[in-house]
Amino acid sequence: MNYQEALALTKKYGQEHLLRYYDELSSEEQISLLKEIEALDFSLLSILHSESASSGRGFFEPLGALTVQEISEKRIEYERAGLEVLNREKAAAVLLAGGMGTRLGFDKPKGMYNIGETHDLYIFECLINNLLDVVRVTGHYMYLLIMTSELNHEDTVRFFEEKEYFGYDPDYIRFFVQDTAPCVGYDGKILMEGKGRIAVSPNGNGGWFHSLVKAGLYPLLQEHGVEYLSVFGVDNVCQRINDPAFVGAMKLSGCDVCAKVVQKADPNERVGVLCLEDGRPSIVEYYEMTDDMIHLRDAGGNLLYNYGVILNYLFRLDRLTEIANNRLPLHIVEKKIPFIDDSGILQKPESPNGYKFEYLVLDMIHLLESCLPYEVIREKEFAPIKNRTGIDSVESARTLLKENGVSL
Ligand code: UTP
């Protein structure tokens, strides 16, 4: 794209300020800015003038889960079915590690955080250890595709290399970079973080499948006949990934996706709850629930909207492929975004000054016909690290890791 084309394009969307400092840039910087403009998805901006993506929800109904009790009664059958999949290397996993981890306040990729007390134990290492538990049982590795962002890609890849992949077979590991989206001020103008650089941020954890395909990794899954693809977040150091019973329950259910869920700690817990929306599986956010929904109970006194998602899903790859071109709702999130002001000086705001755009993995569930909620025991499989201290923190995760026999 040349300057004239970029000017026409930016003018069309009222964003010609992106070229304001063009004449002051070196020729290399000019080329790079034109490339950035060419790569921008300007259509995202239209959402600012339309209804919020998450508004206009349908009719919600509760959805029960395959309970811990039911799973334990059928464990042998589930494990047998799961091992049959895992032994043929028909399952793979995607680690979502493209987030900014702002709440943790750590300036490197979140997975590089060392939660050890008497010896090193990194978040990435915990996840690999959990995967290796499955490898030990099956004697087979599964492909692990790690999604990074432009901001943390190099650090992440170098860290895995330095740590020799924590004992995982590197032939079964691939990295890919997630897409970005422009950051926008409250006035709808795209922000610049330098005279020749547009402010962009990772476009949320829902863009993973698109980014995986763009990175050319889809043929790898196809060539190896992968049938089941799990997706999990970087935060939860206790989660089991593609454990045989989970994979087996998924296979036997015939559902399009299987979601690990935990019972809510209390009715008002701030988690997304798996439910039905207009008869299809969906996730209702805690702030979207009415008081009635929050407190509704069955005859046995159990909450009806009771099963919170923990960002651990197992998808059927064929069904994912079918919905790959469906557009996910786009969420607008208010954030503090560094930007250059009218004098070209970089400002780091103390409070939110604009919007970022995010796709969310949970929205993929609603595109599918059927979902099996699979209950896991919170104390065994849910130790998210979002903050340094308090709820969902390094502290709370350390306690749970120790309770599960992990040496820190
Ligand atoms: P969070 O919603 O906790 O976001 O991500 P975050 O960016 O890690 O943390 P905060 O909100 O800034 O403190 C849940 C999971 O989704 C991944 C994260 O890496 C984490 O595994 N994620 C999030 C991405 O991979 N890409 C994104 O753009 C956002």
CSV table of C-alpha atoms and ligand atoms in Angstrom, one decimal:
chain,number,residue,atom,x,y,z
A,1,MET,CA,0.0,0.0,0.0
A,2,ASN,CA,1.4,3.4,-0.9
A,3,TYR,CA,0.8,6.7,0.9
A,4,GLN,CA,-2.1,7.8,-1.4
A,5,GLU,CA,-3.9,4.5,-0.9
A,6,ALA,CA,-3.4,4.7,2.9
A,7,LEU,CA,-4.7,8.3,2.9
A,8,ALA,CA,-7.8,7.3,1.0
A,9,LEU,CA,-8.4,4.3,3.3
A,10,THR,CA,-7.9,6.2,6.5
A,11,LYS,CA,-10.1,9.1,5.3
A,12,LYS,CA,-12.9,6.7,4.5
A,13,TYR,CA,-13.0,5.8,8.2
A,14,GLY,CA,-12.3,9.3,9.6
A,15,GLN,CA,-8.8,8.1,10.7
A,16,GLU,CA,-6.5,10.3,8.6
A,17,HIS,CA,-4.7,11.5,11.8
A,18,LEU,CA,-2.8,8.2,11.6
A,19,LEU,CA,-0.7,9.8,8.8
A,20,ARG,CA,-0.2,13.1,10.6
A,21,TYR,CA,3.5,12.6,11.3
A,22,TYR,CA,4.2,10.7,8.1
A,23,ASP,CA,6.6,13.3,6.7
A,24,GLU,CA,8.7,13.3,9.9
A,25,LEU,CA,9.3,9.5,9.7
A,26,SER,CA,12.3,7.8,8.2
A,27,SER,CA,11.6,5.8,5.1
A,28,GLU,CA,11.7,2.6,7.0
A,29,GLU,CA,9.2,3.9,9.6
A,30,GLN,CA,7.0,5.1,6.7
A,31,ILE,CA,6.9,1.7,5.2
A,32,SER,CA,6.2,0.1,8.5
A,33,LEU,CA,3.3,2.5,9.2
A,34,LEU,CA,1.8,1.9,5.8
A,35,LYS,CA,1.9,-1.8,6.5
A,36,GLU,CA,0.2,-1.3,9.9
A,37,ILE,CA,-2.5,0.7,8.2
A,38,GLU,CA,-3.0,-2.0,5.5
A,39,ALA,CA,-3.3,-4.7,8.2
A,40,LEU,CA,-5.9,-2.8,10.2
A,41,ASP,CA,-9.4,-4.1,10.4
A,42,PHE,CA,-11.3,-0.9,10.2
A,43,SER,CA,-14.6,-2.7,10.3
A,44,LEU,CA,-14.1,-3.2,14.0
A,45,LEU,CA,-14.7,0.5,14.5
A,46,SER,CA,-18.3,0.3,13.4
A,47,ILE,CA,-19.2,-1.5,16.7
A,48,LEU,CA,-18.6,1.8,18.5
A,49,HIS,CA,-21.6,3.2,16.9
A,50,SER,CA,-23.8,0.1,17.2
A,51,GLU,CA,-25.3,-1.7,20.2
A,52,SER,CA,-22.8,-3.4,22.5
A,53,ALA,CA,-21.8,-6.8,21.3
A,54,SER,CA,-22.9,-8.5,24.5
A,55,SER,CA,-26.3,-6.8,24.6
A,56,GLY,CA,-29.5,-8.4,23.2
A,57,ARG,CA,-29.1,-11.7,24.8
A,58,GLY,CA,-31.7,-14.4,24.3
A,59,PHE,CA,-33.9,-16.5,26.7
A,60,PHE,CA,-31.8,-18.2,29.3
A,61,GLU,CA,-32.5,-21.6,30.9
A,62,PRO,CA,-30.4,-23.6,33.4
A,63,LEU,CA,-28.1,-26.4,32.2
A,64,GLY,CA,-27.1,-29.3,34.4
A,65,ALA,CA,-23.7,-30.9,34.4
A,66,LEU,CA,-22.2,-34.4,34.4
A,67,THR,CA,-21.5,-34.3,38.1
A,68,VAL,CA,-18.4,-35.4,39.9
A,69,GLN,CA,-20.4,-38.2,41.4
A,70,GLU,CA,-21.6,-39.4,38.0
A,71,ILE,CA,-18.1,-39.2,36.6
A,72,SER,CA,-16.7,-41.3,39.4
A,73,GLU,CA,-19.3,-44.0,38.8
A,74,LYS,CA,-18.4,-44.2,35.2
A,75,ARG,CA,-14.7,-43.4,35.5
A,76,ILE,CA,-13.4,-46.7,34.1
A,77,GLU,CA,-15.6,-46.5,31.0
A,78,TYR,CA,-14.6,-42.8,30.4
A,79,GLU,CA,-10.9,-43.5,30.9
A,80,ARG,CA,-11.0,-46.4,28.5
A,81,ALA,CA,-12.7,-44.3,25.8
A,82,GLY,CA,-10.3,-41.4,26.5
A,83,LEU,CA,-7.2,-43.6,26.3
A,84,GLU,CA,-8.4,-44.9,23.0
A,85,VAL,CA,-8.3,-41.3,21.7
A,86,LEU,CA,-5.1,-40.3,23.4
A,87,ASN,CA,-3.1,-43.4,22.5
A,88,ARG,CA,-3.9,-42.8,18.8
A,89,GLU,CA,-2.7,-39.1,19.3
A,90,LYS,CA,-6.1,-37.8,18.2
A,91,ALA,CA,-6.2,-35.1,20.8
A,92,ALA,CA,-4.2,-31.8,20.9
A,93,ALA,CA,-4.2,-28.8,23.1
A,94,VAL,CA,-4.0,-25.0,22.7
A,95,LEU,CA,-2.6,-22.9,25.5
A,96,LEU,CA,-3.9,-19.3,25.5
A,97,ALA,CA,-1.0,-17.3,26.6
A,98,GLY,CA,-1.5,-14.1,24.6
A,99,GLY,CA,-3.0,-12.0,27.5
A,100,MET,CA,-1.4,-9.0,29.0
A,101,GLY,CA,-1.7,-10.2,32.6
A,102,THR,CA,-2.1,-6.7,33.8
A,103,ARG,CA,-3.7,-7.6,37.2
A,104,LEU,CA,-0.7,-9.7,38.1
A,105,GLY,CA,1.6,-6.7,37.5
A,106,PHE,CA,4.4,-8.7,36.1
A,107,ASP,CA,6.3,-7.2,33.2
A,108,LYS,CA,7.0,-10.6,31.4
A,109,PRO,CA,4.6,-13.2,30.0
A,110,LYS,CA,2.4,-14.5,32.9
A,111,GLY,CA,3.6,-18.0,32.3
A,112,MET,CA,7.1,-17.0,33.3
A,113,TYR,CA,6.0,-16.0,36.8
A,114,ASN,CA,7.9,-18.1,39.4
A,115,ILE,CA,5.5,-19.3,42.1
A,116,GLY,CA,8.1,-21.5,43.8
A,117,GLU,CA,9.0,-20.9,47.4
A,118,THR,CA,12.0,-23.2,48.0
A,119,HIS,CA,12.8,-23.9,44.4
A,120,ASP,CA,11.8,-22.5,41.0
A,121,LEU,CA,8.4,-23.4,39.7
A,122,TYR,CA,7.1,-21.3,36.8
A,123,ILE,CA,3.4,-21.1,35.8
A,124,PHE,CA,4.3,-22.6,32.4
A,125,GLU,CA,6.2,-25.4,34.1
A,126,CYS,CA,3.1,-26.3,36.2
A,127,LEU,CA,1.0,-26.6,33.0
A,128,ILE,CA,3.6,-28.7,31.3
A,129,ASN,CA,3.8,-30.9,34.4
A,130,ASN,CA,0.1,-31.4,34.2
A,131,LEU,CA,0.3,-32.4,30.6
A,132,LEU,CA,3.1,-34.7,31.3
A,133,ASP,CA,0.9,-36.6,33.8
A,134,VAL,CA,-1.2,-37.6,30.8
A,135,VAL,CA,1.8,-38.4,28.6
A,136,ARG,CA,3.1,-40.7,31.4
A,137,VAL,CA,-0.2,-42.6,31.4
A,138,THR,CA,-0.6,-42.9,27.7
A,139,GLY,CA,3.0,-43.1,26.6
A,140,HIS,CA,2.1,-40.6,23.9
A,141,TYR,CA,2.7,-36.9,23.5
A,142,MET,CA,0.0,-34.7,22.2
A,143,TYR,CA,0.5,-31.5,20.1
A,144,LEU,CA,0.6,-28.4,22.3
A,145,LEU,CA,0.0,-25.2,20.3
A,146,ILE,CA,1.0,-22.1,22.4
A,147,MET,CA,-0.7,-18.9,21.5
A,148,THR,CA,1.3,-15.8,22.3
A,149,SER,CA,0.9,-12.1,21.4
A,150,GLU,CA,3.1,-9.8,19.4
A,151,LEU,CA,4.1,-8.3,22.8
A,152,ASN,CA,5.2,-11.5,24.5
A,153,HIS,CA,6.1,-13.9,21.7
A,154,GLU,CA,9.9,-13.6,21.7
A,155,ASP,CA,10.1,-13.8,25.5
A,156,THR,CA,7.8,-16.8,25.6
A,157,VAL,CA,9.6,-18.8,22.9
A,158,ARG,CA,13.1,-18.0,24.4
A,159,PHE,CA,11.9,-19.0,27.8
A,160,PHE,CA,10.7,-22.4,26.7
A,161,GLU,CA,14.0,-22.9,24.8
A,162,GLU,CA,16.1,-22.0,27.8
A,163,LYS,CA,14.1,-24.3,30.1
A,164,GLU,CA,14.2,-27.1,27.5
A,165,TYR,CA,10.4,-27.1,27.3
A,166,PHE,CA,10.3,-28.4,30.9
A,167,GLY,CA,10.8,-31.9,29.7
A,168,TYR,CA,8.1,-31.9,27.0
A,169,ASP,CA,9.1,-33.2,23.6
A,170,PRO,CA,9.7,-29.9,21.5
A,171,ASP,CA,8.7,-31.8,18.3
A,172,TYR,CA,5.1,-31.6,19.7
A,173,ILE,CA,5.2,-27.9,20.6
A,174,ARG,CA,4.3,-25.0,18.2
A,175,PHE,CA,4.0,-21.3,18.9
A,176,PHE,CA,1.7,-18.9,17.1
A,177,VAL,CA,1.0,-15.3,17.5
A,178,GLN,CA,-2.5,-14.0,18.0
A,179,ASP,CA,-4.1,-11.2,16.0
A,180,THR,CA,-4.2,-7.7,17.3
A,181,ALA,CA,-6.9,-5.0,17.2
A,182,PRO,CA,-6.4,-1.2,17.2
A,183,CYS,CA,-6.9,0.7,20.4
A,184,VAL,CA,-9.4,3.6,20.2
A,185,GLY,CA,-9.9,6.8,22.2
A,186,TYR,CA,-13.3,7.8,23.5
A,187,ASP,CA,-13.8,10.0,20.5
A,188,GLY,CA,-13.5,6.9,18.2
A,189,LYS,CA,-10.1,7.9,16.8
A,190,ILE,CA,-7.5,5.1,16.7
A,191,LEU,CA,-4.7,5.9,19.1
A,192,MET,CA,-1.0,6.1,18.1
A,193,GLU,CA,1.7,4.9,20.5
A,194,GLY,CA,4.5,6.6,18.4
A,195,LYS,CA,4.6,8.9,15.5
A,196,GLY,CA,4.9,5.9,13.2
A,197,ARG,CA,3.2,3.3,15.3
A,198,ILE,CA,-0.5,2.5,15.9
A,199,ALA,CA,-1.6,1.5,19.4
A,200,VAL,CA,-2.8,-2.1,19.1
A,201,SER,CA,-3.5,-4.9,21.6
A,202,PRO,CA,-4.1,-8.6,21.5
A,203,ASN,CA,-7.7,-9.1,20.3
A,204,GLY,CA,-8.9,-11.3,23.2
A,205,ASN,CA,-8.7,-15.0,23.7
A,206,GLY,CA,-11.6,-15.8,21.3
A,207,GLY,CA,-9.5,-15.1,18.2
A,208,TRP,CA,-7.3,-18.2,18.8
A,209,PHE,CA,-8.8,-20.5,16.1
A,210,HIS,CA,-8.5,-17.8,13.4
A,211,SER,CA,-4.9,-17.0,14.5
A,212,LEU,CA,-4.0,-20.7,14.5
A,213,VAL,CA,-5.3,-21.2,11.0
A,214,LYS,CA,-3.6,-18.0,9.9
A,215,ALA,CA,-0.3,-19.3,11.3
A,216,GLY,CA,-0.6,-22.3,9.1
A,217,LEU,CA,-1.1,-24.8,11.9
A,218,TYR,CA,-4.4,-26.3,10.8
A,219,PRO,CA,-2.8,-28.7,8.2
A,220,LEU,CA,-0.6,-30.0,11.1
A,221,LEU,CA,-3.8,-31.0,13.0
A,222,GLN,CA,-5.4,-32.5,9.8
A,223,GLU,CA,-2.3,-34.5,8.8
A,224,HIS,CA,-2.2,-36.1,12.2
A,225,GLY,CA,-5.9,-36.8,12.2
A,226,VAL,CA,-6.6,-34.7,15.3
A,227,GLU,CA,-10.2,-35.1,16.3
A,228,TYR,CA,-10.3,-33.2,19.6
A,229,LEU,CA,-8.7,-29.9,20.4
A,230,SER,CA,-8.7,-28.5,23.9
A,231,VAL,CA,-8.2,-24.9,24.8
A,232,PHE,CA,-7.0,-23.7,28.2
A,233,GLY,CA,-5.8,-20.5,29.9
A,234,VAL,CA,-2.4,-19.9,31.3
A,235,ASP,CA,-3.6,-18.9,34.7
A,236,ASN,CA,-4.9,-22.1,36.2
A,237,VAL,CA,-2.0,-24.0,37.6
A,238,CYS,CA,-4.0,-26.9,38.9
A,239,GLN,CA,-6.0,-27.7,35.8
A,240,ARG,CA,-5.9,-31.1,34.2
A,241,ILE,CA,-5.6,-30.9,30.4
A,242,ASN,CA,-7.0,-33.7,28.2
A,243,ASP,CA,-7.1,-36.1,31.1
A,244,PRO,CA,-8.4,-39.5,29.9
A,245,ALA,CA,-11.7,-39.4,31.7
A,246,PHE,CA,-12.5,-36.0,30.3
A,247,VAL,CA,-11.6,-36.9,26.8
A,248,GLY,CA,-13.6,-40.2,27.1
A,249,ALA,CA,-16.7,-38.5,28.5
A,250,MET,CA,-16.5,-36.0,25.6
A,251,LYS,CA,-16.2,-38.8,23.0
A,252,LEU,CA,-19.0,-40.9,24.4
A,253,SER,CA,-21.3,-37.8,24.7
A,254,GLY,CA,-21.0,-37.0,21.0
A,255,CYS,CA,-21.3,-33.3,22.0
A,256,ASP,CA,-19.6,-30.6,19.9
A,257,VAL,CA,-17.7,-29.3,22.9
A,258,CYS,CA,-17.1,-30.3,26.5
A,259,ALA,CA,-16.5,-27.6,29.2
A,260,LYS,CA,-14.9,-28.1,32.5
A,261,VAL,CA,-17.0,-26.4,35.2
A,262,VAL,CA,-17.0,-26.0,38.9
A,263,GLN,CA,-19.9,-25.5,41.3
A,264,LYS,CA,-20.1,-21.9,42.3
A,265,ALA,CA,-18.6,-21.1,45.7
A,266,ASP,CA,-21.6,-18.9,46.4
A,267,PRO,CA,-24.6,-17.7,44.4
A,268,ASN,CA,-22.9,-14.3,43.8
A,269,GLU,CA,-19.5,-15.6,42.7
A,270,ARG,CA,-18.2,-13.6,39.7
A,271,VAL,CA,-18.0,-16.3,37.2
A,272,GLY,CA,-19.6,-17.0,33.8
A,273,VAL,CA,-22.2,-19.8,34.1
A,274,LEU,CA,-22.9,-22.4,31.5
A,275,CYS,CA,-26.6,-22.4,30.5
A,276,LEU,CA,-28.9,-22.6,27.6
A,277,GLU,CA,-29.7,-19.5,25.6
A,278,ASP,CA,-32.5,-19.8,23.1
A,279,GLY,CA,-32.0,-23.6,23.4
A,280,ARG,CA,-28.3,-23.5,22.5
A,281,PRO,CA,-25.4,-23.8,24.9
A,282,SER,CA,-24.1,-20.5,26.2
A,283,ILE,CA,-22.4,-18.7,29.0
A,284,VAL,CA,-24.1,-16.0,31.0
A,285,GLU,CA,-21.8,-13.6,32.7
A,286,TYR,CA,-22.4,-12.9,36.4
A,287,TYR,CA,-23.4,-9.3,35.7
A,288,GLU,CA,-26.0,-10.4,33.2
A,289,MET,CA,-27.8,-12.6,35.6
A,290,THR,CA,-31.0,-11.3,37.3
A,291,ASP,CA,-31.5,-11.8,41.0
A,292,ASP,CA,-34.0,-14.5,40.2
A,293,MET,CA,-31.5,-16.4,38.1
A,294,ILE,CA,-28.8,-16.1,40.8
A,295,HIS,CA,-30.9,-17.6,43.5
A,296,LEU,CA,-33.1,-20.1,41.6
A,297,ARG,CA,-32.9,-23.6,43.2
A,298,ASP,CA,-34.2,-27.1,42.3
A,299,ALA,CA,-36.3,-29.2,44.7
A,300,GLY,CA,-33.1,-30.5,46.3
A,301,GLY,CA,-32.0,-27.0,47.1
A,302,ASN,CA,-29.2,-26.8,44.5
A,303,LEU,CA,-28.6,-23.7,42.6
A,304,LEU,CA,-29.9,-24.1,39.0
A,305,TYR,CA,-27.4,-21.7,37.5
A,306,ASN,CA,-24.6,-23.4,39.4
A,307,TYR,CA,-21.8,-24.4,37.1
A,308,GLY,CA,-19.1,-21.8,36.4
A,309,VAL,CA,-16.7,-22.2,33.5
A,310,ILE,CA,-12.9,-22.3,34.1
A,311,LEU,CA,-11.6,-21.7,30.6
A,312,ASN,CA,-10.9,-25.4,29.9
A,313,TYR,CA,-12.8,-26.6,26.9
A,314,LEU,CA,-12.5,-29.6,24.6
A,315,PHE,CA,-13.8,-29.1,21.0
A,316,ARG,CA,-14.5,-31.5,18.2
A,317,LEU,CA,-12.2,-30.2,15.5
A,318,ASP,CA,-14.7,-31.0,12.7
A,319,ARG,CA,-17.3,-28.8,14.4
A,320,LEU,CA,-14.8,-26.0,15.0
A,321,THR,CA,-13.9,-26.1,11.4
A,322,GLU,CA,-17.6,-25.7,10.5
A,323,ILE,CA,-18.0,-22.5,12.6
A,324,ALA,CA,-14.6,-21.1,11.8
A,325,ASN,CA,-16.1,-18.4,9.5
A,326,ASN,CA,-18.9,-17.4,11.8
A,327,ARG,CA,-18.2,-14.0,13.3
A,328,LEU,CA,-18.0,-13.8,17.0
A,329,PRO,CA,-19.4,-10.9,19.0
A,330,LEU,CA,-16.9,-8.2,19.6
A,331,HIS,CA,-16.6,-6.9,23.1
A,332,ILE,CA,-15.5,-3.4,23.9
A,333,VAL,CA,-13.4,-3.0,27.1
A,334,GLU,CA,-12.3,0.3,28.7
A,335,LYS,CA,-8.6,0.4,29.4
A,336,LYS,CA,-5.7,2.7,30.1
A,337,ILE,CA,-3.9,3.0,26.8
A,338,PRO,CA,-0.6,4.8,26.3
A,339,PHE,CA,-0.8,7.2,23.4
A,340,ILE,CA,0.9,10.2,21.9
A,341,ASP,CA,-0.8,13.5,22.4
A,342,ASP,CA,-1.3,16.4,20.0
A,343,SER,CA,2.3,17.5,20.6
A,344,GLY,CA,3.6,14.0,19.7
A,345,ILE,CA,4.5,13.3,23.4
A,346,LEU,CA,3.8,9.9,24.9
A,347,GLN,CA,1.3,9.9,27.7
A,348,LYS,CA,0.6,7.0,30.1
A,349,PRO,CA,-2.8,7.7,31.5
A,350,GLU,CA,-3.7,6.9,35.1
A,351,SER,CA,-7.3,6.0,34.3
A,352,PRO,CA,-9.0,4.5,31.3
A,353,ASN,CA,-8.9,6.7,28.2
A,354,GLY,CA,-10.3,4.5,25.5
A,355,TYR,CA,-11.3,1.1,24.3
A,356,LYS,CA,-9.8,-2.2,23.3
A,357,PHE,CA,-11.6,-4.8,21.2
A,358,GLU,CA,-11.8,-8.4,22.3
A,359,TYR,CA,-13.2,-11.7,21.1
A,360,LEU,CA,-13.9,-14.2,23.8
A,361,VAL,CA,-13.5,-18.0,23.6
A,362,LEU,CA,-16.7,-18.4,25.6
A,363,ASP,CA,-18.7,-16.9,22.7
A,364,MET,CA,-17.6,-19.9,20.6
A,365,ILE,CA,-19.8,-22.2,22.7
A,366,HIS,CA,-23.0,-20.5,21.6
A,367,LEU,CA,-22.1,-21.2,18.0
A,368,LEU,CA,-22.2,-24.9,18.6
A,369,GLU,CA,-25.2,-27.2,18.9
A,370,SER,CA,-24.3,-29.1,22.0
A,371,CYS,CA,-22.1,-28.8,25.0
A,372,LEU,CA,-21.3,-31.2,27.8
A,373,PRO,CA,-20.6,-29.5,31.1
A,374,TYR,CA,-18.1,-31.7,33.0
A,375,GLU,CA,-17.9,-31.0,36.7
A,376,VAL,CA,-14.5,-31.0,38.4
A,377,ILE,CA,-13.6,-30.5,42.0
A,378,ARG,CA,-12.7,-26.9,42.5
A,379,GLU,CA,-10.0,-27.6,45.1
A,380,LYS,CA,-8.3,-30.0,42.8
A,381,GLU,CA,-8.6,-28.3,39.4
A,382,PHE,CA,-9.2,-24.6,39.8
A,383,ALA,CA,-6.3,-22.4,41.0
A,384,PRO,CA,-6.3,-19.3,38.7
A,385,ILE,CA,-3.6,-16.7,39.1
A,386,LYS,CA,-5.0,-13.3,38.3
A,387,ASN,CA,-3.7,-11.2,41.1
A,388,ARG,CA,-0.6,-11.1,43.4
A,389,THR,CA,-2.7,-11.5,46.6
A,390,GLY,CA,-6.2,-12.1,47.7
A,391,ILE,CA,-8.8,-13.9,45.6
A,392,ASP,CA,-7.5,-15.8,42.5
A,393,SER,CA,-3.9,-14.9,43.4
A,394,VAL,CA,-0.4,-16.3,43.6
A,395,GLU,CA,-1.1,-16.8,47.3
A,396,SER,CA,-4.4,-18.8,46.9
A,397,ALA,CA,-2.8,-20.9,44.0
A,398,ARG,CA,0.2,-21.8,46.2
A,399,THR,CA,-2.2,-23.0,48.9
A,400,LEU,CA,-4.1,-25.2,46.4
A,401,LEU,CA,-0.9,-26.5,44.8
A,402,LYS,CA,0.4,-27.6,48.2
A,403,GLU,CA,-2.9,-29.3,49.0
A,404,ASN,CA,-2.6,-31.2,45.8
A,405,GLY,CA,0.9,-32.4,46.7
A,406,VAL,CA,2.9,-30.1,44.5
A,407,SER,CA,6.2,-29.2,46.1
A,408,LEU,CA,6.9,-25.4,46.1
B,1,UTP,P1,-7.6,-12.8,31.2
B,1,UTP,O1,-9.0,-12.5,30.8
B,1,UTP,O2,-7.4,-13.2,32.6
B,1,UTP,O3,-6.7,-11.6,30.7
B,1,UTP,O4,-7.2,-14.0,30.2
B,1,UTP,P2,-5.2,-11.4,30.9
B,1,UTP,O5,-4.8,-10.4,29.8
B,1,UTP,O6,-4.4,-12.6,31.0
B,1,UTP,O7,-5.1,-10.7,32.3
B,1,UTP,P3,-5.5,-9.2,32.8
B,1,UTP,O8,-7.0,-9.1,32.6
B,1,UTP,O9,-4.8,-8.2,31.9
B,1,UTP,O10,-5.1,-9.2,34.2
B,1,UTP,C1,-7.6,-15.3,30.3
B,1,UTP,C2,-6.8,-16.2,29.4
B,1,UTP,O11,-6.9,-15.8,28.1
B,1,UTP,C3,-5.6,-15.5,27.5
B,1,UTP,C4,-4.7,-15.2,28.8
B,1,UTP,O12,-3.4,-15.3,28.5
B,1,UTP,C5,-5.3,-16.2,29.8
B,1,UTP,O13,-4.8,-17.4,29.5
B,1,UTP,N1,-5.7,-14.3,26.6
B,1,UTP,C6,-6.4,-13.2,27.0
B,1,UTP,C7,-5.1,-14.4,25.4
B,1,UTP,O14,-4.5,-15.4,25.1
B,1,UTP,N2,-5.2,-13.4,24.6
B,1,UTP,C8,-5.9,-12.2,24.9
B,1,UTP,O15,-5.9,-11.3,24.1
B,1,UTP,C9,-6.5,-12.1,26.2
